[in-house]
XYZ file of C-alpha atoms in Angstrom:
228
model
C 91.649 75.994 117.056
C 89.680 74.423 114.455
C 89.535 70.813 114.597
C 88.446 68.874 111.341
C 87.208 65.356 111.836
C 88.232 62.685 109.176
C 85.331 61.308 106.886
C 83.224 64.392 107.064
C 81.554 66.655 104.323
C 83.096 69.526 106.289
C 86.530 68.266 106.535
C 86.182 68.059 102.315
C 84.970 71.630 102.089
C 87.657 72.923 104.268
C 90.218 71.091 102.679
C 89.197 72.734 99.508
C 89.285 76.255 101.067
C 92.671 75.786 102.348
C 95.636 76.740 100.339
C 97.925 73.712 99.211
C 100.900 75.899 97.948
C 102.306 79.410 99.139
C 105.045 81.926 97.928
C 106.806 84.843 99.399
C 107.899 87.434 97.338
C 110.311 90.377 97.225
C 111.299 93.202 95.173
C 113.015 96.662 94.932
C 110.895 99.523 95.316
C 110.880 103.341 95.542
C 108.800 105.361 98.290
C 108.616 108.546 100.002
C 108.155 107.094 103.251
C 111.882 107.109 103.784
C 111.807 111.131 104.509
C 108.732 110.622 106.454
C 110.050 108.147 108.922
C 113.355 110.207 109.178
C 111.228 113.422 109.780
C 109.218 111.475 112.338
C 112.648 110.260 114.140
C 113.981 113.660 114.099
C 111.017 115.272 115.493
C 110.940 112.716 118.364
C 114.576 113.360 119.314
C 113.948 116.962 119.263
C 111.210 116.666 121.695
C 113.121 114.569 124.083
C 115.866 116.974 124.065
C 113.306 119.907 124.916
C 111.773 117.400 127.612
C 115.264 116.980 129.189
C 115.644 120.710 129.278
C 112.093 121.547 130.643
C 112.606 118.996 133.389
C 115.968 120.051 134.755
C 115.257 123.883 134.348
C 111.961 123.512 136.075
C 112.475 120.571 138.497
C 116.050 120.234 139.049
C 115.852 116.844 137.854
C 118.360 115.482 134.930
C 116.887 112.771 132.657
C 119.893 112.758 130.326
C 120.926 109.505 131.301
C 117.967 108.020 129.685
C 118.797 109.617 126.261
C 120.978 106.760 124.988
C 118.397 103.997 125.257
C 115.650 106.207 124.428
C 117.273 106.956 121.070
C 118.073 103.186 120.357
C 114.453 102.718 120.896
C 113.280 105.507 118.641
C 115.652 104.136 116.050
C 114.408 100.890 116.234
C 110.650 101.852 115.911
C 110.922 104.646 113.058
C 114.078 103.641 110.890
C 114.597 99.892 111.383
C 111.093 98.412 111.753
C 109.239 97.458 108.643
C 105.717 98.768 108.106
C 102.553 97.725 106.619
C 101.855 99.770 103.235
C 99.645 99.484 100.205
C 102.263 100.020 97.387
C 101.110 100.919 93.835
C 102.410 98.744 90.770
C 104.531 101.508 89.582
C 106.506 101.910 92.802
C 107.934 98.305 92.096
C 111.245 99.311 90.455
C 113.037 95.933 89.849
C 112.553 92.279 89.140
C 110.450 90.495 92.048
C 111.815 87.357 93.428
C 110.370 84.352 95.200
C 112.307 83.908 98.378
C 110.271 81.044 99.812
C 107.963 78.540 98.093
C 105.979 76.237 100.351
C 103.773 73.246 100.178
C 101.220 74.103 102.693
C 100.000 70.292 102.929
C 103.301 68.963 104.284
C 105.347 71.764 105.541
C 106.397 71.881 109.173
C 107.259 74.327 112.026
C 110.574 73.642 111.437
C 110.817 74.279 107.848
C 109.618 77.751 108.044
C 111.494 78.776 111.505
C 114.372 80.137 109.392
C 114.027 81.543 105.825
C 117.364 82.025 104.281
C 118.077 82.773 100.548
C 119.866 84.861 98.159
C 118.446 86.432 95.148
C 119.126 88.554 92.235
C 117.231 91.655 90.849
C 117.623 94.270 88.110
C 116.291 97.973 88.022
C 113.891 98.452 85.372
C 113.422 102.104 85.321
C 115.876 104.983 84.268
C 116.626 107.774 86.746
C 114.662 106.471 89.721
C 115.248 105.978 93.709
C 116.038 102.442 95.410
C 114.062 103.080 98.793
C 114.278 99.392 99.905
C 112.414 96.363 99.493
C 108.431 95.388 99.633
C 107.184 92.146 100.488
C 103.977 90.080 99.517
C 102.762 86.682 99.225
C 100.368 84.543 97.048
C 98.413 81.517 97.693
C 97.287 78.581 95.318
C 94.513 76.078 95.889
C 95.722 73.267 93.698
C 94.131 70.334 95.860
C 95.992 67.327 96.893
C 97.867 64.592 94.689
C 95.177 62.178 95.185
C 92.494 64.963 94.932
C 93.835 67.762 92.633
C 91.689 70.888 91.910
C 90.114 70.898 88.530
C 91.382 74.440 88.168
C 93.848 76.135 89.926
C 93.171 79.305 91.877
C 95.587 81.531 92.678
C 95.224 84.730 95.335
C 97.970 87.159 95.408
C 98.879 90.345 97.565
C 101.186 91.695 95.136
C 100.825 95.736 94.471
C 97.761 96.291 92.662
C 95.374 98.971 91.802
C 92.234 97.145 90.973
C 93.001 93.995 93.052
C 94.209 95.392 96.281
C 93.751 93.152 99.537
C 93.538 94.414 103.188
C 96.856 92.279 103.766
C 98.884 95.084 101.580
C 102.658 94.557 101.338
C 105.352 94.836 103.803
C 107.913 97.592 103.515
C 111.624 97.396 104.221
C 112.690 101.050 103.980
C 116.821 102.404 103.744
C 117.819 105.212 105.766
C 118.666 106.766 102.619
C 117.402 106.308 98.871
C 119.831 104.914 96.186
C 120.041 106.617 92.874
C 119.866 103.846 90.195
C 119.261 103.439 86.695
C 117.620 100.689 84.279
C 120.110 97.788 83.783
C 121.819 97.866 87.594
C 121.981 95.005 89.360
C 121.767 93.903 92.838
C 122.762 90.619 94.662
C 120.813 90.122 97.762
C 121.148 88.048 100.717
C 117.969 87.781 103.014
C 117.400 86.092 106.357
C 114.286 85.927 108.174
C 113.728 84.130 111.964
C 111.929 84.657 114.935
C 113.025 87.386 117.327
C 114.714 85.953 120.755
C 112.775 87.730 123.021
C 109.327 87.421 121.296
C 108.448 84.464 119.286
C 105.523 85.883 117.828
C 107.635 88.738 116.070
C 109.994 88.214 113.505
C 113.509 89.805 112.622
C 115.024 90.144 108.601
C 118.306 91.172 107.565
C 119.317 92.319 104.006
C 122.674 92.335 102.749
C 122.962 93.717 99.186
C 125.977 94.554 96.730
C 124.818 96.887 94.304
C 126.193 97.111 90.758
C 125.907 99.773 88.224
C 125.049 98.977 84.340
C 128.426 100.699 83.865
C 129.913 97.892 86.012
C 130.846 100.451 88.690
C 129.878 98.685 91.895
C 128.388 100.651 94.853
C 129.256 100.552 98.470
C 127.508 97.307 99.832
C 125.088 97.457 102.661
C 123.691 95.300 105.519
C 120.749 96.085 107.527
C 118.440 94.590 110.041
C 114.635 95.054 110.385
C 112.136 94.189 112.862
C 108.527 92.685 111.953
C 105.923 93.610 114.166
């Protein structure tokens, strides 16, 4: 834990280096990782069923009673858990939205226990696939009201070719991509909170109503993700 004593030169320097404001962003993306994660899940389940057969034939032990919990565990890991990724700017296929803006100088734990919002996004590319959402953050160094910065500095972790960071982006993938075109719109609800069984981890849920540019609605979906 870092303890800063008042009225010290170190205090002034550290406050200057500490971001005063932060924002969290989400945007629709396209990604080939959907197929990769599905292949990994299918391969894992194929190996499991082979293990069941081998154990039964070789040792006379039937492990099939564990198939249901094992399947749920693998679904959670491969199909419901978000992942770290370095997105390229061209993978962002729709307008990005700020889902949370924070004053780091006054924010409390209670302020961020639950992040709940609704946002709209429009697809900006023709004949593409909506694979899920990408999330990132930026922070700003503006100083304090009584001691504002002479010039604001921004640190962004948005998808970038030349200015990538080790934070990368968090990616939330659907099980199957949705074909879409420029002008298609989505109305998205988002909730993120701490996991009940481990407060160091997070859970996020997306609800999405998708409407084509023609006015035709697509089947809405809702999906929960685990952030580890």
